[in-house]
Every structure is written in C-alpha cells, then in structure tokens.
Short mmCIF file of C-alpha atoms in Angstrom, two decimals:
data_model
loop_
_atom_site.label_atom_id
_atom_site.label_comp_id
_atom_site.label_asym_id
_atom_site.label_seq_id
_atom_site.Cartn_x
_atom_site.Cartn_y
_atom_site.Cartn_z
CA ARG A 1 -12.32 -64.07 -79.43
CA VAL A 2 -12.64 -66.75 -76.81
CA GLY A 3 -15.09 -66.15 -73.90
CA GLY A 4 -14.71 -63.71 -71.04
CA GLY A 5 -14.87 -59.95 -70.78
CA PRO A 6 -12.74 -57.33 -72.47
CA GLY A 7 -9.07 -58.19 -72.46
CA VAL A 8 -9.62 -61.78 -71.35
CA ARG A 9 -7.91 -64.37 -73.54
CA PRO A 10 -6.26 -67.74 -73.09
CA ARG A 11 -2.62 -67.59 -72.07
CA HIS A 12 -1.41 -69.13 -75.32
CA GLU A 13 -3.17 -66.66 -77.64
CA GLY A 14 -0.81 -63.98 -78.86
CA ALA A 15 2.02 -65.19 -76.63
CA ARG A 16 5.54 -65.29 -77.97
CA PRO A 17 6.78 -68.82 -78.68
CA VAL A 18 8.99 -70.11 -75.91
CA PRO A 19 11.96 -72.23 -76.94
CA VAL A 20 11.42 -75.55 -75.20
CA GLY A 21 14.33 -77.96 -75.40
CA THR A 22 13.46 -81.62 -75.90
CA PRO A 23 15.53 -84.08 -77.91
CA GLY A 24 14.22 -84.83 -81.38
CA GLY A 25 11.49 -87.46 -81.47
CA VAL A 26 10.83 -87.22 -77.72
CA PRO A 27 7.38 -85.84 -76.90
CA GLY A 28 7.55 -83.41 -74.01
CA THR A 29 4.76 -82.79 -71.53
CA GLY A 30 3.94 -79.75 -69.46
CA ASP A 31 1.10 -78.11 -67.59
CA THR A 32 -1.38 -75.64 -69.04
CA ALA A 33 1.21 -72.85 -68.85
CA TYR A 34 2.93 -74.57 -71.80
CA LEU A 35 -0.07 -74.42 -74.17
CA GLY A 36 1.07 -73.39 -77.63
CA THR A 37 4.71 -74.44 -77.18
CA GLY A 38 4.41 -77.82 -78.83
CA LEU A 39 4.50 -79.75 -75.56
CA ARG A 40 1.64 -82.08 -74.68
CA ALA A 41 -0.48 -80.34 -72.08
CA PRO A 42 -3.69 -81.29 -70.30
CA ALA A 43 -6.96 -80.00 -71.73
CA ARG A 44 -8.46 -77.03 -69.93
CA LYS A 45 -12.02 -77.19 -68.68
CA PRO A 46 -14.32 -75.00 -70.80
CA ARG A 47 -15.95 -72.17 -68.87
CA GLY A 48 -19.33 -73.23 -67.53
CA ARG A 49 -19.00 -76.80 -68.81
CA SER A 50 -17.23 -79.96 -67.77
CA LEU A 51 -14.59 -81.98 -69.60
CA THR A 52 -15.64 -84.95 -71.68
CA ARG A 53 -14.64 -88.44 -70.56
CA ARG A 54 -12.16 -88.63 -73.41
CA ARG A 55 -10.43 -85.41 -72.39
CA LYS A 56 -10.35 -86.49 -68.74
CA ALA A 57 -8.68 -89.74 -69.79
CA GLY A 58 -6.17 -87.75 -71.85
CA ASN A 59 -5.44 -85.52 -68.86
CA ARG A 60 -4.81 -88.62 -66.72
CA ARG A 61 -2.33 -89.93 -69.31
CA VAL A 62 -0.43 -86.63 -69.31
CA ALA A 63 -0.47 -86.56 -65.49
CA ARG A 64 0.98 -90.09 -65.29
CA GLU A 65 3.89 -89.06 -67.52
CA ARG A 66 4.51 -85.83 -65.61
CA VAL A 67 4.48 -87.45 -62.17
CA VAL A 68 7.19 -89.92 -63.21
CA ALA A 69 9.42 -87.05 -64.34
CA GLY A 70 8.68 -85.03 -61.20
CA HIS A 71 9.53 -87.94 -58.91
CA GLY A 72 12.77 -88.57 -60.80
CA ILE A 73 13.82 -84.94 -60.45
CA GLY A 74 12.91 -85.00 -56.75
CA ARG A 75 14.97 -88.15 -56.11
CA ARG A 76 18.00 -86.59 -57.75
CA LYS A 77 17.68 -83.46 -55.64
CA VAL A 78 18.68 -85.59 -52.67
CA TRP A 79 22.17 -85.07 -54.05
CA ARG A 80 23.03 -81.49 -53.10
CA ILE A 81 25.01 -80.91 -56.28
CA ALA A 82 21.79 -81.40 -58.25
CA ALA A 83 19.67 -79.28 -55.90
CA ASP A 84 21.92 -76.29 -55.19
CA ARG A 85 23.31 -73.65 -57.49
CA TYR A 86 26.06 -75.09 -59.71
CA ARG A 87 29.27 -73.13 -59.07
CA ASN A 88 31.81 -75.15 -61.04
CA PRO A 89 32.96 -74.46 -64.60
CA ARG A 90 30.23 -74.87 -67.21
CA SER A 91 32.39 -77.22 -69.22
CA ARG A 92 32.19 -79.78 -66.38
CA HIS A 93 28.43 -79.49 -65.76
CA THR A 94 27.37 -82.40 -68.01
CA VAL A 95 30.04 -84.69 -66.56
CA MET A 96 28.98 -83.85 -63.00
CA VAL A 97 25.28 -84.39 -63.70
CA LYS A 98 26.00 -87.72 -65.43
CA ASN A 99 28.10 -88.81 -62.44
CA VAL A 100 25.31 -87.93 -60.01
CA ALA A 101 22.72 -89.72 -62.18
CA GLY A 102 24.95 -92.77 -62.51
CA ARG A 103 25.60 -93.00 -58.76
CA HIS A 104 21.94 -92.51 -58.04
CA ASN A 105 20.91 -95.22 -60.49
CA ARG A 106 23.52 -97.60 -59.09
CA MET A 107 22.28 -97.04 -55.53
CA PHE A 108 18.53 -96.92 -56.13
CA GLY A 109 18.16 -98.31 -59.67
#
C-alpha cells in the first residue's frame, strides 16, 4: 500500500482503464488524472518530499506539450461551431470540423 491512512490510495491504483483515443504512434499527454491510462503525465510530488531535478524537468516538458494543445483548442473555440453543442447530423461532423480548422489555419496560420 502506498502512504496515507486507511482507504487512501493513488487515483490510478485499482481504477478501471479508461479508453483514451490517440492515433497510433502518437504519444498523448494528460494531467495527473490520467495516470495509468498510457498517456504521458507529470510526476506527482511524493508526500513529505520534493521532486528531483530530473522529474521537474520532465514535468516541464509535459507542460510545454500540453500548453500548445490547450492554446490550439482555445483558438478554435473562437469559432462558435467548435465551441457550442454540435446539432447537425453526425455524419457531417468531421467535414464541419475540418472546414473550421482549415479556415482557421488559413486566417491565422
């Protein structure tokens, strides 16, 4: 058992695996809520101790990747179709998202 009192355990211990969709060969990143899912996540600080320099550097690398993705998602939410609930037929969803991404890249790319 890992530290803490009775019933305390890390979130990833004993949790059901969550299907996380990333294309093959593309490493995904997430926050510490995604520990145990196969995504790269930052290292958690051990209780009562500090992180090593190596782990801090690793956390900075993960943060740099995540911030790029977060900013990209935020820029696309300027387009209301990407921010609001999608109410069109599912079969047209991919085409609509590609059109929004293409227009966005043409304007701001």
